[in-house]
Short mmCIF file of C-alpha atoms in Angstrom, two decimals:
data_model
loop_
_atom_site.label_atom_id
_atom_site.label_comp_id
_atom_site.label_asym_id
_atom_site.label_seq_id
_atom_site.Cartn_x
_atom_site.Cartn_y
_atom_site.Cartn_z
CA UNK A 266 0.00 0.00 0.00
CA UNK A 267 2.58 2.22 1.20
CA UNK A 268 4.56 1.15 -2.26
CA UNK A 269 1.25 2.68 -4.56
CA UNK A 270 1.00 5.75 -2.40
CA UNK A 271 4.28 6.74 -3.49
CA UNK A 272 4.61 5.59 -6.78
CA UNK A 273 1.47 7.57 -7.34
CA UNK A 274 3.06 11.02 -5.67
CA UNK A 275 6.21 10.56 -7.95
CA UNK A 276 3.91 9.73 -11.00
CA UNK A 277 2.50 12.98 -9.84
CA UNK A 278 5.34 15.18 -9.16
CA UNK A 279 6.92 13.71 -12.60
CA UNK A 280 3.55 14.61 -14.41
CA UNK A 281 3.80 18.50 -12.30
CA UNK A 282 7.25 18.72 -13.64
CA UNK A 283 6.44 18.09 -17.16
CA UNK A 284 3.66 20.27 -17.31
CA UNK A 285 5.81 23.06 -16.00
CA UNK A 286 8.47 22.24 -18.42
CA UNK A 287 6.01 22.14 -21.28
CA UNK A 288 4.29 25.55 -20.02
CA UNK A 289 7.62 27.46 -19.69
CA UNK A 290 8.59 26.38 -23.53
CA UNK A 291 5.39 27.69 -24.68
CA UNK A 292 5.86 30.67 -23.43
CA UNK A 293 9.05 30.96 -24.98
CA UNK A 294 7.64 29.76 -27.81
CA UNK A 295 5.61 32.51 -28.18
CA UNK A 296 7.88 34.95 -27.05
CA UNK A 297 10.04 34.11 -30.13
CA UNK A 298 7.07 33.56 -32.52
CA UNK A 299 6.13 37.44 -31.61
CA UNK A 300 9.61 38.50 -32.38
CA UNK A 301 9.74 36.89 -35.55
CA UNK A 302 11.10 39.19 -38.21
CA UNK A 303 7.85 38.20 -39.91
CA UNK A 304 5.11 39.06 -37.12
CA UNK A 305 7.31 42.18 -36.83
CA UNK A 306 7.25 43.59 -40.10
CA UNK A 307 2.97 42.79 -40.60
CA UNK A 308 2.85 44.62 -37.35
CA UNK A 309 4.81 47.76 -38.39
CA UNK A 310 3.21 47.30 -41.94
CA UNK A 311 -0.24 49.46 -40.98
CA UNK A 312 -1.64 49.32 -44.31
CA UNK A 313 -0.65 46.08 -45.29
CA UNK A 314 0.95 47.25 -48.27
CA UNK A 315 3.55 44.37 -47.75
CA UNK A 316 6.32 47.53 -47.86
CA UNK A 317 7.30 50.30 -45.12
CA UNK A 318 7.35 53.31 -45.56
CA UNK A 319 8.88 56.00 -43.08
CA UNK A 320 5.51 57.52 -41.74
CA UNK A 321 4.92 53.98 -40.60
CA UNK A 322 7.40 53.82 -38.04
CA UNK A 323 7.03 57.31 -37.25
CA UNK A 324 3.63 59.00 -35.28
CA UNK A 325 3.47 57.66 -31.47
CA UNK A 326 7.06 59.20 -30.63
CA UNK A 327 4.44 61.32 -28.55
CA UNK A 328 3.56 58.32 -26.31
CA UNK A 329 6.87 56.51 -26.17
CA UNK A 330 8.21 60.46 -24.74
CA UNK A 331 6.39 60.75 -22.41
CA UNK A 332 6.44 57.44 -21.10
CA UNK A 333 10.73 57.63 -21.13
CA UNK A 334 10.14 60.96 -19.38
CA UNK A 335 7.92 59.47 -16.62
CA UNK A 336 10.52 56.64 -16.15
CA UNK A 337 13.09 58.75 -15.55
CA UNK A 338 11.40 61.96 -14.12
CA UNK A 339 12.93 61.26 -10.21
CA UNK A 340 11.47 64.50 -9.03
CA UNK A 341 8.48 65.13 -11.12
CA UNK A 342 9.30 68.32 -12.66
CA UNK A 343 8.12 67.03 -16.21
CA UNK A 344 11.85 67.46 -17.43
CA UNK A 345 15.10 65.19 -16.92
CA UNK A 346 18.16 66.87 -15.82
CA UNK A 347 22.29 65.08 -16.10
CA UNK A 348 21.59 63.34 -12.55
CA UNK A 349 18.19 61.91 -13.43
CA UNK A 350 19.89 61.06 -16.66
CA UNK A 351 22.51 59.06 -15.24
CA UNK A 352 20.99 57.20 -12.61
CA UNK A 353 19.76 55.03 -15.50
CA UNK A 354 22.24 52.21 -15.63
CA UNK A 355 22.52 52.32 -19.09
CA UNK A 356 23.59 55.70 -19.49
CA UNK A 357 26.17 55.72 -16.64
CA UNK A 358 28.86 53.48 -18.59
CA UNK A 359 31.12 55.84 -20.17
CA UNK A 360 33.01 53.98 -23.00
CA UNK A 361 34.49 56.95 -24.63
CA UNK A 362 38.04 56.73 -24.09
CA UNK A 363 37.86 53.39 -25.18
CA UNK A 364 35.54 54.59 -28.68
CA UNK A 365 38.82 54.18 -30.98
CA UNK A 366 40.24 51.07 -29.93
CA UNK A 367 36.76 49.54 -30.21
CA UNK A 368 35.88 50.49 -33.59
CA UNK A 369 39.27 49.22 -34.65
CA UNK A 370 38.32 45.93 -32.90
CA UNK A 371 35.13 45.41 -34.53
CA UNK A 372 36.66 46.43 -38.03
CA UNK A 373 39.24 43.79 -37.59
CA UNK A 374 36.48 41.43 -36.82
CA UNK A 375 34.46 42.41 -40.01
CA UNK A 376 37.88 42.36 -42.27
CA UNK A 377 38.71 38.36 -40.82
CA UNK A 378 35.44 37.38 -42.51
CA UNK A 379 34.67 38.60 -45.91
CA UNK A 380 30.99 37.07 -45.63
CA UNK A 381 30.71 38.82 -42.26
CA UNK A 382 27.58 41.36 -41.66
CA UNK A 383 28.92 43.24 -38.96
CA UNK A 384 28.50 47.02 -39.41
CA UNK A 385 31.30 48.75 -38.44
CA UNK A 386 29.93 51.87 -35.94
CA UNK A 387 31.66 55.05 -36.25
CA UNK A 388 33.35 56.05 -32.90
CA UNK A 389 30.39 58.95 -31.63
CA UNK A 390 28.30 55.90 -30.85
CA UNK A 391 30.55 55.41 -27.84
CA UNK A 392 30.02 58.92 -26.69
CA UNK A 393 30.22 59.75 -22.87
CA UNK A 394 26.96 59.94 -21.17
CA UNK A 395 27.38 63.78 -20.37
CA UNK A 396 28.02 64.54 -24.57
CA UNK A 397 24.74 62.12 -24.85
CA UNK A 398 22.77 63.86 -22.50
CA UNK A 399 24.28 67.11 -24.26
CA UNK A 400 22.86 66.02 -27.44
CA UNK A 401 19.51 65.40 -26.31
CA UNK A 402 19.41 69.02 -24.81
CA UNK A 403 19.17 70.68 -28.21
CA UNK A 404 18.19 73.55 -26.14
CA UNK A 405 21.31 73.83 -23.98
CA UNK A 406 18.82 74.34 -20.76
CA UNK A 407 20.32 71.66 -19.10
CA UNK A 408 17.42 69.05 -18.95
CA UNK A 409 15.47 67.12 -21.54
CA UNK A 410 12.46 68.06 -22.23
CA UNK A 411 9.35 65.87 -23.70
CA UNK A 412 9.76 67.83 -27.20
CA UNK A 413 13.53 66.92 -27.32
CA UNK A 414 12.65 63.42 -26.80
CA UNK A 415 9.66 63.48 -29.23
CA UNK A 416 12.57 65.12 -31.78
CA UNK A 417 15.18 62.33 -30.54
CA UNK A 418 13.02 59.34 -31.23
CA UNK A 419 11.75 60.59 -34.83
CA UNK A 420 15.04 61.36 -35.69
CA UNK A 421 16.33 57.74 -34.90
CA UNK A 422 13.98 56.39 -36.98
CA UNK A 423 14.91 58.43 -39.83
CA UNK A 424 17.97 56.80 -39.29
CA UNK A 425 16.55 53.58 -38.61
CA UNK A 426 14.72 53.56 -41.89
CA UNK A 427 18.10 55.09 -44.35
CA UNK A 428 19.69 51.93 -42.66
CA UNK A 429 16.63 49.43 -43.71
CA UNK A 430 16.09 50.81 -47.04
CA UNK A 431 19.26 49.91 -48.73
CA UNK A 432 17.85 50.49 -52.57
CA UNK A 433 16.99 53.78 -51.80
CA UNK A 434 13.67 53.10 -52.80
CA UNK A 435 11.86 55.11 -50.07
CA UNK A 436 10.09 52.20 -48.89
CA UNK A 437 11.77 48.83 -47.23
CA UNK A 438 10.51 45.39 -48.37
CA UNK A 439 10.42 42.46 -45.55
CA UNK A 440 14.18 40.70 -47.38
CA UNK A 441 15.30 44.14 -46.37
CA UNK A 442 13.43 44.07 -42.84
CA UNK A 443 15.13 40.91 -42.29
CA UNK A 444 18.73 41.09 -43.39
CA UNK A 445 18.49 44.78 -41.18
CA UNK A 446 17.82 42.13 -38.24
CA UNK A 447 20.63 40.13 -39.29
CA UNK A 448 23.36 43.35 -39.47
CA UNK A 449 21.82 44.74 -36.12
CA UNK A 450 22.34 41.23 -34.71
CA UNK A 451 26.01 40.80 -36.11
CA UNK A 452 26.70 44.27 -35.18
CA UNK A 453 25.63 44.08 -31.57
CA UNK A 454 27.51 40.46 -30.97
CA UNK A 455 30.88 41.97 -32.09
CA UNK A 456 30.91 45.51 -30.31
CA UNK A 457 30.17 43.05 -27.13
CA UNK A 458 32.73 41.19 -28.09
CA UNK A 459 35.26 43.79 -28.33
CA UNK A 460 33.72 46.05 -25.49
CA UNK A 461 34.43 42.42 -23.16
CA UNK A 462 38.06 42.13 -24.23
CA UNK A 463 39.38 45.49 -24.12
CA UNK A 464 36.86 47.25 -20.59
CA UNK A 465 37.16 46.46 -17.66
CA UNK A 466 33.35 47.07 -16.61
CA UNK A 467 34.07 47.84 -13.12
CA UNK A 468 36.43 50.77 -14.80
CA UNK A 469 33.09 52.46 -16.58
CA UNK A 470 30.37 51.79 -14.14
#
């Protein structure tokens, strides 16, 4: 008796554990399914034109504003000044000193493979957080304002669209969508890469 009472409760925990395991990959699962480059694009695609064109990406840099601005708006003053600024972690590592030597690392990278998609970044990407913040302040009043971020994020996806639409066509097609993803992705692994070998992070934090 005692034997079927707990052969049942590890048929049961082994049945719990499964279920679990089975539950957590579907949720990843669908975590990757809605990052697909695929569900992406239809998503960004508003008119279903099966092409993007700038305005798509543009029009709720309102919303996104003034959600950053809330974030990081410590004291409520509808503005974010250099401390505010800095006390989010990912501003506060200052990899400028380093911004030659890294962009020589990654270009070294991209040269040792000729079928490599790694976009070399020019050196102002590794900026300090104070000439970041500077940058932001278009106003030189010495805090961001909810315009300047509006400004900010529309201007970054003028950018981000140039660097999709590499006919020049004024409109990106999902190949172009995708292979984007892939020299984002290529990009990002090798300035990690490089950032890891030559900071120390306890030097920049």
């Amino acid at each position: 008796m005692n034997n079927s009472i707990r052969n049942i409760a590890i048929s049961a925990a082994v049945l719990t554990t499964l279920t679990l395991s089975v539950q957590v990959e579907a949720r990843k699962s669908d975590r990757n399914h809605k990052k697909a480059p695929e569900i992406v694009f239809s998503k960004l695609d508003l008119d279903q034109s099966g092409t993007l064109i700038l305005d798509e990406l543009q029009g709720n840099e309102q919303t996104k504003a003034e959600k950053k601005l809330a974030r990081a708006d410590l004291d409520g003053n509808a503005s974010i000044d250099l401390t505010e600024y800095l006390a989010k972690q990912r501003h506060s590592h200052d990899l400028s000193t380093y911004a030659t030597e890294i962009v020589q690392c990654v270009q070294a990278l991209k040269d040792a493979d000729e079928a490599s998609l790694i976009v070399v970044p020019s050196s102002d990407k590794f900026a300090s957080p104070e000439e970041k913040f500077a940058q932001l302040d278009s106003d030189d009043s010495g805090a961001i304002s909810v315009d300047e971020i509006v400004q900010a994020l529309a201007t970054r996806q003028e950018i981000r669209f140039a660097e999709m639409d590499s006919d020049n066509s004024n409109d990106v097609t999902l190949e172009e969508f995708i292979q984007n993803g892939e020299r984002k992705q290529a990009t990002r692994a090798a300035v990690k890469e490089c950032i890891d070998s030559l900071v120390d992070v306890t030097e920049v934090i």
